[in-house]
């Protein structure tokens, strides 16, 4: 109970801090933030429009790409938040947190949660608006209840991955390599390209990756196409996520050594 209360206080503090940071942005900073979100959405949707010239959109590739990009947005934002947090930790914030609280991991988890939640909401809203503007309709959602079940473990896992990325980025000099691994390799192994649209051999190989059962279920629920029974995938999903939370909780004091 004491640990949960401490995490709640840290989360509330980070929420207040992020709110002050966002409300304190000037118009130029807001335009830069929003333009970044719009540009990411436009890159994806430009590819959809280009494919529609060849009739590919008739097989509903646009729907697949929307849910892939939506899932990637939810996954990747904690990694970006970790990159931002790294510079602050190197600037002496870590020492202050340890001196005042003694629990660096708890504060960092709250930081990653609040920061990534705000940006995920902004990016997802802009993606939805741009999609609707181009296609004149909202993207189809085949299985709303399964989507509701699939999103929480993805968010929890992505925040834990952000914490791992923060640790790795703080231990090596070349953060570009760490960023590449966490932003590209992990999602690729996690089903950002669903096995249902890949060649059979590659799809079967990717199904051996545990990450496939954590990231991809959001795409499966959005498109309604599952490689296995949804209940099996979601059970594995929650087992992996809960196990990851337990591991981080057990070894979170190791984060002290990023200093």
PDB file of C-alpha atoms in Angstrom:
ATOM      1  CA  UNK A   1       0.000   0.000   0.000  1.00  0.00           C
ATOM      2  CA  UNK A   2       2.838   2.383   0.845  1.00  0.00           C
ATOM      3  CA  UNK A   3       4.441   1.803  -2.554  1.00  0.00           C
ATOM      4  CA  UNK A   4       1.140   2.379  -4.346  1.00  0.00           C
ATOM      5  CA  UNK A   5       0.580   5.613  -2.404  1.00  0.00           C
ATOM      6  CA  UNK A   6       4.072   6.827  -3.281  1.00  0.00           C
ATOM      7  CA  UNK A   7       3.511   6.045  -6.955  1.00  0.00           C
ATOM      8  CA  UNK A   8       0.169   7.888  -6.866  1.00  0.00           C
ATOM      9  CA  UNK A   9       1.816  10.971  -5.339  1.00  0.00           C
ATOM     10  CA  UNK A  10       4.557  10.863  -7.963  1.00  0.00           C
ATOM     11  CA  UNK A  11       1.981  10.512 -10.737  1.00  0.00           C
ATOM     12  CA  UNK A  12      -0.031  13.455  -9.385  1.00  0.00           C
ATOM     13  CA  UNK A  13       3.123  15.568  -9.152  1.00  0.00           C
ATOM     14  CA  UNK A  14       4.139  14.706 -12.717  1.00  0.00           C
ATOM     15  CA  UNK A  15       0.639  15.480 -13.972  1.00  0.00           C
ATOM     16  CA  UNK A  16       0.819  18.930 -12.385  1.00  0.00           C
ATOM     17  CA  UNK A  17       4.311  19.476 -13.793  1.00  0.00           C
ATOM     18  CA  UNK A  18       3.295  18.488 -17.322  1.00  0.00           C
ATOM     19  CA  UNK A  19       0.180  20.646 -17.156  1.00  0.00           C
ATOM     20  CA  UNK A  20       2.278  23.663 -16.183  1.00  0.00           C
ATOM     21  CA  UNK A  21       4.724  22.901 -18.979  1.00  0.00           C
ATOM     22  CA  UNK A  22       1.987  22.624 -21.588  1.00  0.00           C
ATOM     23  CA  UNK A  23       0.065  25.696 -20.449  1.00  0.00           C
ATOM     24  CA  UNK A  24       3.319  27.637 -20.354  1.00  0.00           C
ATOM     25  CA  UNK A  25       4.166  26.959 -23.996  1.00  0.00           C
ATOM     26  CA  UNK A  26       4.084  29.949 -26.281  1.00  0.00           C
ATOM     27  CA  UNK A  27       2.261  29.906 -29.610  1.00  0.00           C
ATOM     28  CA  UNK A  28       5.434  29.023 -31.520  1.00  0.00           C
ATOM     29  CA  UNK A  29       6.058  25.967 -29.330  1.00  0.00           C
ATOM     30  CA  UNK A  30       2.437  24.843 -29.709  1.00  0.00           C
ATOM     31  CA  UNK A  31       2.647  25.176 -33.488  1.00  0.00           C
ATOM     32  CA  UNK A  32       5.864  23.149 -33.528  1.00  0.00           C
ATOM     33  CA  UNK A  33       4.320  20.403 -31.383  1.00  0.00           C
ATOM     34  CA  UNK A  34       1.113  20.186 -33.406  1.00  0.00           C
ATOM     35  CA  UNK A  35       2.929  20.354 -36.747  1.00  0.00           C
ATOM     36  CA  UNK A  36       5.045  17.385 -35.678  1.00  0.00           C
ATOM     37  CA  UNK A  37       1.932  15.350 -34.953  1.00  0.00           C
ATOM     38  CA  UNK A  38       0.319  16.384 -38.246  1.00  0.00           C
ATOM     39  CA  UNK A  39       3.431  15.571 -40.274  1.00  0.00           C
ATOM     40  CA  UNK A  40       3.557  12.017 -38.898  1.00  0.00           C
ATOM     41  CA  UNK A  41      -0.084  11.488 -39.783  1.00  0.00           C
ATOM     42  CA  UNK A  42       0.336  12.975 -43.246  1.00  0.00           C
ATOM     43  CA  UNK A  43       3.302  10.747 -44.097  1.00  0.00           C
ATOM     44  CA  UNK A  44       1.229   7.651 -43.439  1.00  0.00           C
ATOM     45  CA  UNK A  45      -1.922   8.886 -45.098  1.00  0.00           C
ATOM     46  CA  UNK A  46       0.012  10.083 -48.144  1.00  0.00           C
ATOM     47  CA  UNK A  47       1.099   6.470 -48.619  1.00  0.00           C
ATOM     48  CA  UNK A  48      -2.523   5.334 -48.351  1.00  0.00           C
ATOM     49  CA  UNK A  49      -3.648   7.865 -50.947  1.00  0.00           C
ATOM     50  CA  UNK A  50      -0.790   6.865 -53.265  1.00  0.00           C
ATOM     51  CA  UNK A  51      -1.786   3.207 -53.042  1.00  0.00           C
ATOM     52  CA  UNK A  52      -5.411   4.058 -53.718  1.00  0.00           C
ATOM     53  CA  UNK A  53      -4.419   5.123 -57.246  1.00  0.00           C
ATOM     54  CA  UNK A  54      -3.605   1.469 -57.907  1.00  0.00           C
ATOM     55  CA  UNK A  55      -6.805   0.159 -56.346  1.00  0.00           C
ATOM     56  CA  UNK A  56      -5.003  -1.276 -53.341  1.00  0.00           C
ATOM     57  CA  UNK A  57      -7.261   0.653 -50.954  1.00  0.00           C
ATOM     58  CA  UNK A  58     -10.148  -1.456 -52.203  1.00  0.00           C
ATOM     59  CA  UNK A  59      -8.802  -4.355 -50.166  1.00  0.00           C
ATOM     60  CA  UNK A  60      -8.961  -2.123 -47.087  1.00  0.00           C
ATOM     61  CA  UNK A  61      -5.245  -1.583 -46.710  1.00  0.00           C
ATOM     62  CA  UNK A  62      -6.123   1.921 -45.503  1.00  0.00           C
ATOM     63  CA  UNK A  63      -7.813   0.361 -42.473  1.00  0.00           C
ATOM     64  CA  UNK A  64      -4.774  -1.784 -41.693  1.00  0.00           C
ATOM     65  CA  UNK A  65      -2.413   1.156 -41.990  1.00  0.00           C
ATOM     66  CA  UNK A  66      -4.523   3.355 -39.723  1.00  0.00           C
ATOM     67  CA  UNK A  67      -4.554   0.815 -36.915  1.00  0.00           C
ATOM     68  CA  UNK A  68      -0.869   0.054 -37.406  1.00  0.00           C
ATOM     69  CA  UNK A  69      -0.012   3.734 -37.080  1.00  0.00           C
ATOM     70  CA  UNK A  70      -2.356   4.178 -34.114  1.00  0.00           C
ATOM     71  CA  UNK A  71      -0.688   1.236 -32.353  1.00  0.00           C
ATOM     72  CA  UNK A  72       2.782   2.521 -33.153  1.00  0.00           C
ATOM     73  CA  UNK A  73       1.837   5.924 -31.730  1.00  0.00           C
ATOM     74  CA  UNK A  74       0.777   4.358 -28.422  1.00  0.00           C
ATOM     75  CA  UNK A  75       3.964   2.293 -28.280  1.00  0.00           C
ATOM     76  CA  UNK A  76       6.517   4.905 -29.356  1.00  0.00           C
ATOM     77  CA  UNK A  77       5.537   7.920 -27.245  1.00  0.00           C
ATOM     78  CA  UNK A  78       7.093   6.556 -24.000  1.00  0.00           C
ATOM     79  CA  UNK A  79      10.354   6.047 -25.927  1.00  0.00           C
ATOM     80  CA  UNK A  80      10.346   9.703 -26.987  1.00  0.00           C
ATOM     81  CA  UNK A  81       9.535  10.652 -23.387  1.00  0.00           C
ATOM     82  CA  UNK A  82      12.500   8.555 -22.216  1.00  0.00           C
ATOM     83  CA  UNK A  83      14.816  10.398 -24.605  1.00  0.00           C
ATOM     84  CA  UNK A  84      13.595  13.702 -23.186  1.00  0.00           C
ATOM     85  CA  UNK A  85      13.967  12.474 -19.607  1.00  0.00           C
ATOM     86  CA  UNK A  86      17.549  11.345 -20.254  1.00  0.00           C
ATOM     87  CA  UNK A  87      18.795  14.891 -20.837  1.00  0.00           C
ATOM     88  CA  UNK A  88      17.132  16.031 -17.609  1.00  0.00           C
ATOM     89  CA  UNK A  89      18.680  13.179 -15.636  1.00  0.00           C
ATOM     90  CA  UNK A  90      22.103  14.003 -17.001  1.00  0.00           C
ATOM     91  CA  UNK A  91      21.505  17.612 -15.953  1.00  0.00           C
ATOM     92  CA  UNK A  92      21.366  16.715 -12.265  1.00  0.00           C
ATOM     93  CA  UNK A  93      17.672  15.978 -11.778  1.00  0.00           C
ATOM     94  CA  UNK A  94      18.413  12.352 -10.840  1.00  0.00           C
ATOM     95  CA  UNK A  95      20.565  13.378  -7.886  1.00  0.00           C
ATOM     96  CA  UNK A  96      17.826  15.710  -6.640  1.00  0.00           C
ATOM     97  CA  UNK A  97      15.179  12.976  -6.882  1.00  0.00           C
ATOM     98  CA  UNK A  98      17.360  10.452  -5.061  1.00  0.00           C
ATOM     99  CA  UNK A  99      18.196  12.958  -2.335  1.00  0.00           C
ATOM    100  CA  UNK A 100      14.543  13.900  -1.788  1.00  0.00           C
ATOM    101  CA  UNK A 101      12.742  10.628  -2.508  1.00  0.00           C
ATOM    102  CA  UNK A 102      15.194   7.774  -2.892  1.00  0.00           C
ATOM    103  CA  UNK A 103      12.925   6.222  -5.544  1.00  0.00           C
ATOM    104  CA  UNK A 104      14.084   7.178  -9.015  1.00  0.00           C
ATOM    105  CA  UNK A 105      12.144   4.456 -10.862  1.00  0.00           C
ATOM    106  CA  UNK A 106       8.787   5.450  -9.349  1.00  0.00           C
ATOM    107  CA  UNK A 107       9.209   9.068 -10.410  1.00  0.00           C
ATOM    108  CA  UNK A 108      10.409   8.080 -13.879  1.00  0.00           C
ATOM    109  CA  UNK A 109       7.442   5.753 -14.415  1.00  0.00           C
ATOM    110  CA  UNK A 110       5.084   8.579 -13.499  1.00  0.00           C
ATOM    111  CA  UNK A 111       6.992  10.965 -15.774  1.00  0.00           C
ATOM    112  CA  UNK A 112       6.830   8.568 -18.729  1.00  0.00           C
ATOM    113  CA  UNK A 113       3.141   7.834 -18.109  1.00  0.00           C
ATOM    114  CA  UNK A 114       2.031  11.462 -18.020  1.00  0.00           C
ATOM    115  CA  UNK A 115       4.254  12.696 -20.837  1.00  0.00           C
ATOM    116  CA  UNK A 116       3.424   9.832 -23.207  1.00  0.00           C
ATOM    117  CA  UNK A 117      -0.307   9.948 -22.375  1.00  0.00           C
ATOM    118  CA  UNK A 118      -0.573  13.616 -23.322  1.00  0.00           C
ATOM    119  CA  UNK A 119       1.323  13.222 -26.584  1.00  0.00           C
ATOM    120  CA  UNK A 120      -0.407   9.946 -27.499  1.00  0.00           C
ATOM    121  CA  UNK A 121      -3.790  11.617 -27.076  1.00  0.00           C
ATOM    122  CA  UNK A 122      -2.709  14.588 -29.209  1.00  0.00           C
ATOM    123  CA  UNK A 123      -1.170  12.448 -31.969  1.00  0.00           C
ATOM    124  CA  UNK A 124      -4.109  10.025 -32.049  1.00  0.00           C
ATOM    125  CA  UNK A 125      -6.649  12.855 -32.290  1.00  0.00           C
ATOM    126  CA  UNK A 126      -4.776  14.507 -35.155  1.00  0.00           C
ATOM    127  CA  UNK A 127      -4.365  11.175 -36.956  1.00  0.00           C
ATOM    128  CA  UNK A 128      -8.102  10.559 -36.680  1.00  0.00           C
ATOM    129  CA  UNK A 129      -8.976  14.044 -37.969  1.00  0.00           C
ATOM    130  CA  UNK A 130      -6.600  13.812 -40.931  1.00  0.00           C
ATOM    131  CA  UNK A 131      -7.875  10.340 -41.838  1.00  0.00           C
ATOM    132  CA  UNK A 132     -11.488  11.542 -41.704  1.00  0.00           C
ATOM    133  CA  UNK A 133     -10.645  14.619 -43.795  1.00  0.00           C
ATOM    134  CA  UNK A 134      -9.022  12.536 -46.553  1.00  0.00           C
ATOM    135  CA  UNK A 135     -11.448   9.611 -46.688  1.00  0.00           C
ATOM    136  CA  UNK A 136     -14.615  11.361 -45.564  1.00  0.00           C
ATOM    137  CA  UNK A 137     -15.219   8.763 -42.868  1.00  0.00           C
ATOM    138  CA  UNK A 138     -13.799   7.450 -39.640  1.00  0.00           C
ATOM    139  CA  UNK A 139     -11.646   4.297 -39.683  1.00  0.00           C
ATOM    140  CA  UNK A 140     -13.601   1.115 -39.116  1.00  0.00           C
ATOM    141  CA  UNK A 141     -13.340  -0.498 -35.702  1.00  0.00           C
ATOM    142  CA  UNK A 142     -14.313  -4.149 -35.920  1.00  0.00           C
ATOM    143  CA  UNK A 143     -14.103  -5.268 -32.284  1.00  0.00           C
ATOM    144  CA  UNK A 144     -14.485  -2.397 -29.771  1.00  0.00           C
ATOM    145  CA  UNK A 145     -14.574  -4.586 -26.655  1.00  0.00           C
ATOM    146  CA  UNK A 146     -11.422  -6.457 -27.646  1.00  0.00           C
ATOM    147  CA  UNK A 147      -9.736  -3.121 -28.388  1.00  0.00           C
ATOM    148  CA  UNK A 148     -10.609  -1.927 -24.882  1.00  0.00           C
ATOM    149  CA  UNK A 149      -9.045  -5.126 -23.533  1.00  0.00           C
ATOM    150  CA  UNK A 150      -5.913  -4.824 -25.702  1.00  0.00           C
ATOM    151  CA  UNK A 151      -4.982  -1.169 -25.119  1.00  0.00           C
ATOM    152  CA  UNK A 152      -4.173  -1.198 -21.335  1.00  0.00           C
ATOM    153  CA  UNK A 153      -1.468  -3.911 -21.501  1.00  0.00           C
ATOM    154  CA  UNK A 154       0.092  -2.176 -24.520  1.00  0.00           C
ATOM    155  CA  UNK A 155       0.247   1.126 -22.633  1.00  0.00           C
ATOM    156  CA  UNK A 156       1.707  -0.546 -19.538  1.00  0.00           C
ATOM    157  CA  UNK A 157       4.254  -2.508 -21.567  1.00  0.00           C
ATOM    158  CA  UNK A 158       5.278   0.546 -23.613  1.00  0.00           C
ATOM    159  CA  UNK A 159       5.875   2.608 -20.462  1.00  0.00           C
ATOM    160  CA  UNK A 160       8.021  -0.196 -19.024  1.00  0.00           C
ATOM    161  CA  UNK A 161       9.864  -0.337 -22.350  1.00  0.00           C
ATOM    162  CA  UNK A 162      10.384   3.421 -22.071  1.00  0.00           C
ATOM    163  CA  UNK A 163      11.957   2.878 -18.651  1.00  0.00           C
ATOM    164  CA  UNK A 164      14.242   0.216 -20.147  1.00  0.00           C
ATOM    165  CA  UNK A 165      15.114   2.598 -22.997  1.00  0.00           C
ATOM    166  CA  UNK A 166      15.952   5.309 -20.463  1.00  0.00           C
ATOM    167  CA  UNK A 167      18.299   2.921 -18.674  1.00  0.00           C
ATOM    168  CA  UNK A 168      20.015   1.814 -21.900  1.00  0.00           C
ATOM    169  CA  UNK A 169      20.322   5.375 -23.237  1.00  0.00           C
ATOM    170  CA  UNK A 170      21.960   6.420 -19.987  1.00  0.00           C
ATOM    171  CA  UNK A 171      24.476   3.573 -20.111  1.00  0.00           C
ATOM    172  CA  UNK A 172      25.768   4.016 -23.660  1.00  0.00           C
ATOM    173  CA  UNK A 173      27.158   7.011 -25.504  1.00  0.00           C
ATOM    174  CA  UNK A 174      25.462   6.351 -28.850  1.00  0.00           C
ATOM    175  CA  UNK A 175      21.793   6.888 -28.040  1.00  0.00           C
ATOM    176  CA  UNK A 176      20.941   6.666 -31.757  1.00  0.00           C
ATOM    177  CA  UNK A 177      21.554   2.903 -31.693  1.00  0.00           C
ATOM    178  CA  UNK A 178      19.363   2.470 -28.614  1.00  0.00           C
ATOM    179  CA  UNK A 179      16.637   4.605 -30.144  1.00  0.00           C
ATOM    180  CA  UNK A 180      16.752   2.597 -33.367  1.00  0.00           C
ATOM    181  CA  UNK A 181      16.432  -0.679 -31.487  1.00  0.00           C
ATOM    182  CA  UNK A 182      13.521   0.431 -29.342  1.00  0.00           C
ATOM    183  CA  UNK A 183      11.682   2.363 -32.074  1.00  0.00           C
ATOM    184  CA  UNK A 184      12.123  -0.104 -34.947  1.00  0.00           C
ATOM    185  CA  UNK A 185      13.342  -3.551 -33.874  1.00  0.00           C
ATOM    186  CA  UNK A 186      10.964  -4.022 -30.933  1.00  0.00           C
ATOM    187  CA  UNK A 187       7.833  -2.966 -32.892  1.00  0.00           C
ATOM    188  CA  UNK A 188       8.877  -5.135 -35.854  1.00  0.00           C
ATOM    189  CA  UNK A 189       9.110  -8.155 -33.557  1.00  0.00           C
ATOM    190  CA  UNK A 190       5.890  -7.058 -31.868  1.00  0.00           C
ATOM    191  CA  UNK A 191       3.604  -7.246 -34.867  1.00  0.00           C
ATOM    192  CA  UNK A 192       3.490  -3.688 -36.209  1.00  0.00           C
ATOM    193  CA  UNK A 193       3.419  -5.550 -39.508  1.00  0.00           C
ATOM    194  CA  UNK A 194       0.679  -8.080 -38.678  1.00  0.00           C
ATOM    195  CA  UNK A 195       1.335 -11.736 -39.593  1.00  0.00           C
ATOM    196  CA  UNK A 196      -2.074 -11.777 -41.272  1.00  0.00           C
ATOM    197  CA  UNK A 197      -0.680  -9.623 -44.112  1.00  0.00           C
ATOM    198  CA  UNK A 198       2.817 -11.168 -44.315  1.00  0.00           C
ATOM    199  CA  UNK A 199       4.073 -14.210 -46.238  1.00  0.00           C
ATOM    200  CA  UNK A 200       3.213 -17.397 -44.386  1.00  0.00           C
ATOM    201  CA  UNK A 201       6.809 -18.335 -43.501  1.00  0.00           C
ATOM    202  CA  UNK A 202       7.653 -14.925 -42.041  1.00  0.00           C
ATOM    203  CA  UNK A 203       4.325 -14.789 -40.215  1.00  0.00           C
ATOM    204  CA  UNK A 204       4.920 -18.147 -38.534  1.00  0.00           C
ATOM    205  CA  UNK A 205       8.419 -17.076 -37.467  1.00  0.00           C
ATOM    206  CA  UNK A 206       7.155 -13.803 -35.972  1.00  0.00           C
ATOM    207  CA  UNK A 207       4.466 -15.618 -34.004  1.00  0.00           C
ATOM    208  CA  UNK A 208       7.310 -17.116 -31.951  1.00  0.00           C
ATOM    209  CA  UNK A 209       8.176 -13.635 -30.639  1.00  0.00           C
ATOM    210  CA  UNK A 210       6.603 -12.880 -27.225  1.00  0.00           C
ATOM    211  CA  UNK A 211       6.324  -9.222 -28.268  1.00  0.00           C
ATOM    212  CA  UNK A 212       3.837 -10.292 -30.939  1.00  0.00           C
ATOM    213  CA  UNK A 213       1.297 -10.910 -28.176  1.00  0.00           C
ATOM    214  CA  UNK A 214       1.692  -7.495 -26.524  1.00  0.00           C
ATOM    215  CA  UNK A 215       1.803  -4.916 -29.334  1.00  0.00           C
ATOM    216  CA  UNK A 216      -0.178  -6.502 -32.177  1.00  0.00           C
ATOM    217  CA  UNK A 217      -3.498  -7.236 -30.363  1.00  0.00           C
ATOM    218  CA  UNK A 218      -4.537  -3.581 -30.762  1.00  0.00           C
ATOM    219  CA  UNK A 219      -4.154  -3.957 -34.542  1.00  0.00           C
ATOM    220  CA  UNK A 220      -6.006  -7.270 -34.522  1.00  0.00           C
ATOM    221  CA  UNK A 221      -8.927  -5.774 -32.582  1.00  0.00           C
ATOM    222  CA  UNK A 222      -9.089  -2.764 -34.879  1.00  0.00           C
ATOM    223  CA  UNK A 223      -9.100  -4.841 -38.051  1.00  0.00           C
ATOM    224  CA  UNK A 224     -10.966  -7.864 -36.707  1.00  0.00           C
ATOM    225  CA  UNK A 225      -8.360 -10.268 -38.112  1.00  0.00           C
ATOM    226  CA  UNK A 226      -6.537 -12.489 -35.590  1.00  0.00           C
ATOM    227  CA  UNK A 227      -3.899 -15.158 -36.381  1.00  0.00           C
ATOM    228  CA  UNK A 228      -5.042 -17.174 -33.344  1.00  0.00           C
ATOM    229  CA  UNK A 229      -8.095 -17.225 -31.102  1.00  0.00           C
ATOM    230  CA  UNK A 230      -8.406 -13.741 -29.489  1.00  0.00           C
ATOM    231  CA  UNK A 231      -8.830 -15.174 -25.987  1.00  0.00           C
ATOM    232  CA  UNK A 232      -5.523 -17.061 -26.267  1.00  0.00           C
ATOM    233  CA  UNK A 233      -3.637 -14.004 -27.500  1.00  0.00           C
ATOM    234  CA  UNK A 234      -5.102 -11.710 -24.833  1.00  0.00           C
ATOM    235  CA  UNK A 235      -4.331 -14.181 -22.032  1.00  0.00           C
ATOM    236  CA  UNK A 236      -0.695 -14.357 -23.198  1.00  0.00           C
ATOM    237  CA  UNK A 237      -0.746 -10.561 -23.543  1.00  0.00           C
ATOM    238  CA  UNK A 238      -1.734 -10.017 -19.919  1.00  0.00           C
ATOM    239  CA  UNK A 239       0.655 -12.697 -18.630  1.00  0.00           C
ATOM    240  CA  UNK A 240       3.618 -11.040 -20.371  1.00  0.00           C
ATOM    241  CA  UNK A 241       2.619  -7.553 -19.226  1.00  0.00           C
ATOM    242  CA  UNK A 242       2.018  -8.532 -15.598  1.00  0.00           C
ATOM    243  CA  UNK A 243       5.311 -10.467 -15.567  1.00  0.00           C
ATOM    244  CA  UNK A 244       7.116  -7.395 -16.937  1.00  0.00           C
ATOM    245  CA  UNK A 245       5.595  -5.226 -14.203  1.00  0.00           C
ATOM    246  CA  UNK A 246       6.719  -7.733 -11.557  1.00  0.00           C
ATOM    247  CA  UNK A 247      10.269  -7.810 -12.940  1.00  0.00           C
ATOM    248  CA  UNK A 248      10.538  -4.016 -13.025  1.00  0.00           C
ATOM    249  CA  UNK A 249       9.142  -3.758  -9.493  1.00  0.00           C
ATOM    250  CA  UNK A 250      11.718  -6.272  -8.261  1.00  0.00           C
ATOM    251  CA  UNK A 251      14.745  -4.666  -9.909  1.00  0.00           C
ATOM    252  CA  UNK A 252      13.714  -0.998 -10.010  1.00  0.00           C
ATOM    253  CA  UNK A 253      16.397  -0.018  -7.493  1.00  0.00           C
ATOM    254  CA  UNK A 254      18.992  -0.878 -10.145  1.00  0.00           C
ATOM    255  CA  UNK A 255      17.963   2.321 -11.908  1.00  0.00           C
ATOM    256  CA  UNK A 256      20.109   4.167  -9.373  1.00  0.00           C
ATOM    257  CA  UNK A 257      23.160   3.052 -11.351  1.00  0.00           C
ATOM    258  CA  UNK A 258      22.291   5.192 -14.367  1.00  0.00           C
ATOM    259  CA  UNK A 259      24.038   8.077 -12.614  1.00  0.00           C
TER     260      UNK A 259
END
